[in-house]
Coordinates of C-alpha atoms in Angstrom, one line a residue:
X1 CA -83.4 151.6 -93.0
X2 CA -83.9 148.5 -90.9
X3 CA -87.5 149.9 -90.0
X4 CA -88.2 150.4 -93.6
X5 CA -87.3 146.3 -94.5
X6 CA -89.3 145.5 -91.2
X7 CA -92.6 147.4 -92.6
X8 CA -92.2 146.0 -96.0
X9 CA -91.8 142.6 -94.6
X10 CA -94.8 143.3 -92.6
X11 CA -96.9 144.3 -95.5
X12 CA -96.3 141.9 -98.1
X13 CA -96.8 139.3 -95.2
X14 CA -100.5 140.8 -95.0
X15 CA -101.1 140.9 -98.3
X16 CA -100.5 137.4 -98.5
X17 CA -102.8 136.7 -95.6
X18 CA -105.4 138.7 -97.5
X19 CA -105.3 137.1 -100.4
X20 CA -105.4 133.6 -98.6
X21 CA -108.5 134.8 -97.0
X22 CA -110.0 135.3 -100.3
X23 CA -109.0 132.5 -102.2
X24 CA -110.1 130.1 -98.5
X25 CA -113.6 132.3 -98.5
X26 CA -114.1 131.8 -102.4
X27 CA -113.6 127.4 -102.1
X28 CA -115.7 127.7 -98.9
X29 CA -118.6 129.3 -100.5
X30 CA -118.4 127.2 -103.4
X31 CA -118.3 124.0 -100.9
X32 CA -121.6 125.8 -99.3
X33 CA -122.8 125.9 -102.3
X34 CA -122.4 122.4 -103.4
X35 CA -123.6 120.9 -100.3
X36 CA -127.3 123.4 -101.0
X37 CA -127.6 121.1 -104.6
X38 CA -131.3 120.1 -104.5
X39 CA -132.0 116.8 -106.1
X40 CA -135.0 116.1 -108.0
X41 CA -137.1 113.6 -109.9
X42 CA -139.3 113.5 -112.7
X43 CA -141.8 111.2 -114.4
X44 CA -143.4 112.0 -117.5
X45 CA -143.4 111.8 -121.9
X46 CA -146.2 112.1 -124.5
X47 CA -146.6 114.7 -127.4
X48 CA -148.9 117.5 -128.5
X49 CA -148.6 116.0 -132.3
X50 CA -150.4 112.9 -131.6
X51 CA -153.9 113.0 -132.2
X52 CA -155.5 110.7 -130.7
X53 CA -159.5 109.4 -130.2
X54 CA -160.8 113.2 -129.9
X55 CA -159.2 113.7 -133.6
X56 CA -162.2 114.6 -135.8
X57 CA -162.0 112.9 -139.6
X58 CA -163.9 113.4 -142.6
X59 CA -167.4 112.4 -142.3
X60 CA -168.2 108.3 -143.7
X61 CA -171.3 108.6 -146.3
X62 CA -173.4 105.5 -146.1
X63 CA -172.4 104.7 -149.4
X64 CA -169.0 103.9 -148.0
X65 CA -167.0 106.4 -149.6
X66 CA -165.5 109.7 -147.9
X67 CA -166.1 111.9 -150.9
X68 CA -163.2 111.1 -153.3
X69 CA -165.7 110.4 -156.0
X70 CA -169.3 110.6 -157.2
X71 CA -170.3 106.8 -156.5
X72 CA -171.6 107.2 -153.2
X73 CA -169.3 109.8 -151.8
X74 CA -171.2 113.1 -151.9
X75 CA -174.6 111.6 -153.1
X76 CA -174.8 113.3 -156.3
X77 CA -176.3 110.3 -158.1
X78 CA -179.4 110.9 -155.9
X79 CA -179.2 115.0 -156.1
X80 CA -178.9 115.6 -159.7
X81 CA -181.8 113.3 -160.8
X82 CA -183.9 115.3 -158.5
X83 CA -183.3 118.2 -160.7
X84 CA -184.2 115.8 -163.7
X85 CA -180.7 115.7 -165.4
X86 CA -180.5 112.1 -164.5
X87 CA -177.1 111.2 -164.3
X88 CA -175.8 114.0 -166.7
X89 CA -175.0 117.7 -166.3
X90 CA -176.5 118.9 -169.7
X91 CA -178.6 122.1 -168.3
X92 CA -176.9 125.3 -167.6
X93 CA -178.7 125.3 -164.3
X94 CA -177.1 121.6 -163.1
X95 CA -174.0 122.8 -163.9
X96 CA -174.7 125.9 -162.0
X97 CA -175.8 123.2 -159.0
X98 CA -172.7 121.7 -159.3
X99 CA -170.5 124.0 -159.0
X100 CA -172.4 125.6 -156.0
X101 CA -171.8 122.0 -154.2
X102 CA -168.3 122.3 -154.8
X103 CA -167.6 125.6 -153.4
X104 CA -169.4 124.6 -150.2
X105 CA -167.4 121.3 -150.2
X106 CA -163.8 123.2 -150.6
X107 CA -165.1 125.8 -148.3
X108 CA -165.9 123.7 -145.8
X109 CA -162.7 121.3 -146.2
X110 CA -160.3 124.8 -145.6
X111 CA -162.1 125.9 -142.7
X112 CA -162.3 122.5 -141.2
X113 CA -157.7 122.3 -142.1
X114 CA -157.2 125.8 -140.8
X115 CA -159.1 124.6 -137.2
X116 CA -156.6 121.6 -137.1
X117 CA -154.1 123.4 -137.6
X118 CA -154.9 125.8 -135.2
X119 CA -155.8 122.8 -132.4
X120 CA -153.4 120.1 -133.3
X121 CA -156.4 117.9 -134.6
X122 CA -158.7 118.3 -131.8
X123 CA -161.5 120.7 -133.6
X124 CA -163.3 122.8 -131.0
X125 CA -162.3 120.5 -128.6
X126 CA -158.9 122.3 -128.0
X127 CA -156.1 121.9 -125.8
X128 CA -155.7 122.9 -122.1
X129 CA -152.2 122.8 -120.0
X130 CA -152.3 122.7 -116.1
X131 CA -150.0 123.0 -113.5
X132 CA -151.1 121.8 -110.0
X133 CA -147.6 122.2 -107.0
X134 CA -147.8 121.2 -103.7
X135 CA -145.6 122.2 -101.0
X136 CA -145.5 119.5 -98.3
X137 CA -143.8 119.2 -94.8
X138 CA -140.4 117.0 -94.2
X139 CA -142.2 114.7 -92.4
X140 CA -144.0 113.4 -95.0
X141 CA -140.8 111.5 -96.5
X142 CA -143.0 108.4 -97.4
X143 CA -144.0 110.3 -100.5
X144 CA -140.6 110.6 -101.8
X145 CA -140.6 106.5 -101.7
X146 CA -143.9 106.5 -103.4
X147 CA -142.7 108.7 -106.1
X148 CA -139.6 106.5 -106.4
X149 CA -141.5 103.6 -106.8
X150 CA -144.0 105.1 -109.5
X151 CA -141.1 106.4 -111.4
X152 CA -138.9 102.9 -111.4
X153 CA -142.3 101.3 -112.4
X154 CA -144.3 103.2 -114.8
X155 CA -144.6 102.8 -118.4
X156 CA -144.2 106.4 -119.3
X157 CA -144.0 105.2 -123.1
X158 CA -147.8 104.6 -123.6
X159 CA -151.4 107.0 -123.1
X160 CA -152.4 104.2 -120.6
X161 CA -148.8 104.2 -118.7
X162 CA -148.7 107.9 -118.3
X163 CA -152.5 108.1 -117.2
X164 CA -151.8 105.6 -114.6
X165 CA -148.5 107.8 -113.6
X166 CA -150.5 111.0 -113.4
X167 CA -153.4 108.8 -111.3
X168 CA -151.0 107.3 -109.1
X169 CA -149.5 110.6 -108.5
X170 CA -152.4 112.1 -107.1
X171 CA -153.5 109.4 -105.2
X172 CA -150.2 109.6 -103.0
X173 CA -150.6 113.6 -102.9
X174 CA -154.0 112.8 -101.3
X175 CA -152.5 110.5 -99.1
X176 CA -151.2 112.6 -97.3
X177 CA -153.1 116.0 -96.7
X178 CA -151.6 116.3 -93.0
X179 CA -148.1 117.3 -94.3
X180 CA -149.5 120.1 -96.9
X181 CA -148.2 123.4 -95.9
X182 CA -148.4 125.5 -99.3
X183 CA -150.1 125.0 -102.5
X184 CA -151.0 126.1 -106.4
X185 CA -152.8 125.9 -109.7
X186 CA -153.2 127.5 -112.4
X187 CA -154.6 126.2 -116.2
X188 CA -154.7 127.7 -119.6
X189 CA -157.0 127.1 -122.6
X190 CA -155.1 128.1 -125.8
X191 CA -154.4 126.6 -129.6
X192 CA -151.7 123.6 -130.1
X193 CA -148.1 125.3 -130.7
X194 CA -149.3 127.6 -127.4
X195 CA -150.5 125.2 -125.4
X196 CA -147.4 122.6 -126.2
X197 CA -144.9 126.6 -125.4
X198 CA -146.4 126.9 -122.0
X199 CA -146.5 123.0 -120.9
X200 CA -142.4 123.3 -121.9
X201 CA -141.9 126.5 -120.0
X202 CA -143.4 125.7 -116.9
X203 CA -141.9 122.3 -117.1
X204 CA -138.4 123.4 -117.9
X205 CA -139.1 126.7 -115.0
X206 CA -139.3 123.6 -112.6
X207 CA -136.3 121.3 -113.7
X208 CA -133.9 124.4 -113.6
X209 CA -134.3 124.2 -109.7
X210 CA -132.8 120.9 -108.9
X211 CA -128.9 120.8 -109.3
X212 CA -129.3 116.8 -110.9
X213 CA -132.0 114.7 -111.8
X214 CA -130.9 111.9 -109.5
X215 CA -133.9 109.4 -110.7
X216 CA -136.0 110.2 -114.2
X217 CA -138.3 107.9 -116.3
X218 CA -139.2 110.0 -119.1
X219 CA -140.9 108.4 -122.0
X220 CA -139.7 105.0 -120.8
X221 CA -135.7 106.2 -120.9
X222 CA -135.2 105.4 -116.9
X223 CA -131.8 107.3 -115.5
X224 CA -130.3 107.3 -112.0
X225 CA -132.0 104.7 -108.9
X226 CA -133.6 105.4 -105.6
X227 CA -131.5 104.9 -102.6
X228 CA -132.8 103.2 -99.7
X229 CA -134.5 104.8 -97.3
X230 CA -132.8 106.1 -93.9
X231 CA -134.9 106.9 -91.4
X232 CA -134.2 110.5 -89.4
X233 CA -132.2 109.6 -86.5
X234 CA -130.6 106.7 -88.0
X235 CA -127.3 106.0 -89.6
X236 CA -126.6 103.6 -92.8
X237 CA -126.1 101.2 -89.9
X238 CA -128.8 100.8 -88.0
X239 CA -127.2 103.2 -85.6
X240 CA -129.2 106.0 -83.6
X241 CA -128.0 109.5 -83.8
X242 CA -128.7 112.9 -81.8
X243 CA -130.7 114.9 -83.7
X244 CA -130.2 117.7 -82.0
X245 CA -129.5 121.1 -84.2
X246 CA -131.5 119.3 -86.9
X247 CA -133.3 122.5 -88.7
X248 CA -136.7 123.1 -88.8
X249 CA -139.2 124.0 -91.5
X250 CA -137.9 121.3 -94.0
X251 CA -140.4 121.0 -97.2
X252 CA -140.9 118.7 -100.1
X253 CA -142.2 120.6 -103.3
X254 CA -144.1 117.8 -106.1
X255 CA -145.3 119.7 -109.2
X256 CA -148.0 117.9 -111.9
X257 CA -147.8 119.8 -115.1
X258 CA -150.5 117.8 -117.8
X259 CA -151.6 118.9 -121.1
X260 CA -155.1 117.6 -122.1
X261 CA -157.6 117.8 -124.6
X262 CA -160.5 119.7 -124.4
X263 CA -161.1 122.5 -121.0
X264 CA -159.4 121.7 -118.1
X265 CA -160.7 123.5 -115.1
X266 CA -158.8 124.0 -112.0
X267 CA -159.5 126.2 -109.0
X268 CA -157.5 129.2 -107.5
X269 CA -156.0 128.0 -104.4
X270 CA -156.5 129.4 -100.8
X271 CA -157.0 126.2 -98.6
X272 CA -156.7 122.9 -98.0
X273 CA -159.8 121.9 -99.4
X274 CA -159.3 124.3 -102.9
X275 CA -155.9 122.2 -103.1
X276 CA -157.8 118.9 -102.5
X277 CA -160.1 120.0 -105.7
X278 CA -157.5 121.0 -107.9
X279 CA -155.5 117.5 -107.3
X280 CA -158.7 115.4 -107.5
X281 CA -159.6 117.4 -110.9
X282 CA -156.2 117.0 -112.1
X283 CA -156.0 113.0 -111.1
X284 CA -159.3 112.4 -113.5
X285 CA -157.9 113.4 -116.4
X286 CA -158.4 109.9 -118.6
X287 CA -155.5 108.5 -121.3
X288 CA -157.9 109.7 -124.3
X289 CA -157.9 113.4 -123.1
X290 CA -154.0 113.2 -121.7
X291 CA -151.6 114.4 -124.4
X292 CA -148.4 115.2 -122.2
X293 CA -147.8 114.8 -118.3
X294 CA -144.3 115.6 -116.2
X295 CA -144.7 114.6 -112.6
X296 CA -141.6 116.3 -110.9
X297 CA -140.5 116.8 -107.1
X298 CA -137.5 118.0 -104.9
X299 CA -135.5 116.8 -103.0
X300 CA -135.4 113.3 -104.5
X301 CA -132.2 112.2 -102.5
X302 CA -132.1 110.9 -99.3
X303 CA -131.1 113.4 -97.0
X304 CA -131.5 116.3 -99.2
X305 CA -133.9 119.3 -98.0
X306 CA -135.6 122.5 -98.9
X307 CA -135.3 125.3 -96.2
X308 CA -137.8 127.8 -95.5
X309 CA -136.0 130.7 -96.7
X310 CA -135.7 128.4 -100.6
X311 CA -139.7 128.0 -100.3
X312 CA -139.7 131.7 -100.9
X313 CA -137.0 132.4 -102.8
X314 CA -137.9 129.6 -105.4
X315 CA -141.8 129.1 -104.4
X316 CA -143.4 132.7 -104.4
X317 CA -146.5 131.6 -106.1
X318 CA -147.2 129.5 -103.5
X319 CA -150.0 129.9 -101.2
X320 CA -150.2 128.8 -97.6
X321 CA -152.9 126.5 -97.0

């Protein structure tokens, strides 16, 4: 009998122990997991339903008029006396005339709506979205600051501003072509409610990977500030530090996602130098062809990394270069 209270002391003892273990294992691995957040920051605004110079409108006569009337508009003062009706439409065959002009007109006027429609405004022209990433090594931390700076800076309300972002952008990419381990790019040429779907969806693709926007200017609504810089192997203080066990193969992922009027093309990347062309390409693109830009990159906060093994889990389209 004593045996019996003995094991059953014993075995409600390890059942506690057990379920200690998972309830310690369970706020461990949610610690882990909060110390993995990845940080990021973004740049960016502007709209696909803003037409802007590229816009095509109807075409001015020399008379003045745009065609809402016969003065001038469509030039039937100087058709119709051609015909010798003078400024009448007596004869069967100027009526005829007539109404042959106005079916054109009205033809022409739909098929001219349905391509805005289809385009946003932008006629033949149409709209292209890119997507240029970059995967760079930890070392090249002064980027992070650069992109701070643009970001605290820019005037992401305005075509000019968020030109100036997007140049800006790629000038500090180019700036440092040492630290470029992977790369991508990829463009599409489609009609204005597709083109405006893809920009979102690659955009959003990338902002579900950070854990907090920690510093966003986004059509001139700036969130969250840059904290300064600590150099590695240095404490708040001043204060060296051992860096030993630091871990190796840290990266810095910057992704430029622009939506532009007209053909955008950018090429498949390989190499270096195929990464060098697509952010050059990308960097021209002027404030009358940019309709939308989101310049985005992680980690944005000091002392946050991305390990090798996130590159591929997150990353997989990237190439090495």
């Amino acid at each position: 009998m004593k045996n019996e209270k003995q094991q059953s002391r014993i075995k409600s003892i390890l059942k506690s122990l057990v379920a200690f273990g998972i309830v310690f294992t369970l706020i461990f691995s949610q610690a882990d997991f909060a110390l993995a957040a990845r940080s990021g920051g973004r740049i960016g605004g502007g709209s696909f339903r803003t037409p802007r110079t590229y816009s095509p409108g109807p075409s001015r006569a020399p008379g003045g008029g745009y065609g809402r009337g016969f003065g001038g508009g469509f030039g039937f003062p100087f058709l119709i006396p051609f015909f010798g009706f003078g400024g009448g439409f007596g004869g069967l065959f100027g009526i005829f005339i007539f109404i042959a002009i106005a079916n054109f007109l009205v033809r022409s006027f739909q098929s001219a709506t349905a391509g805005d429609e289809e385009t946003g405004g932008y006629g033949r022209l149409g709209v292209s979205v890119g997507r240029v990433q970059v995967g760079l090594l930890a070392e090249g931390r002064s980027l992070q600051d650069d992109l701070d700076r643009i970001a605290e800076a820019a005037d992401t309300g305005s075509a000019e501003g968020r030109a100036q972002v997007l140049q800006e952008a790629t000038l500090a990419l180019l700036r440092h072509p040492e630290y470029w381990a992977y790369g991508a790019a990829e463009t599409t040429q489609t009609g204005m409610e597709s083109a405006e779907a893809q920009f979102n969806q690659w955009a959003i693709a990338e902002r579900s990977k950070f854990t907090e926007e920690t510093l966003s200017n986004y059509n001139n609504q700036l969130s969250g500030t840059s904290a300064p810089a600590i150099k590695s192997g240095e404490t708040g203080n001043g204060e060296i530090v051992p860096q030993e066990g630091q871990a190796p193969g840290e990266y810095i992922v910057v992704t430029l996602v622009v939506g532009t009027v007209g053909k955008l093309e950018l090429p498949k990347v390989n190499s270096a130098q195929e990464l060098r062309q697509a952010v050059s390409r990308l960097g021209s693109v002027g404030a009358e062809q940019l309709l939308a830009i989101e310049v985005l990159w992680t980690p944005q906060a000091k002392g946050d990394t991305i390990s090798t093994d996130d590159m591929l889990a997150n990353y997989p389209n990237l190439a090495l270069v």
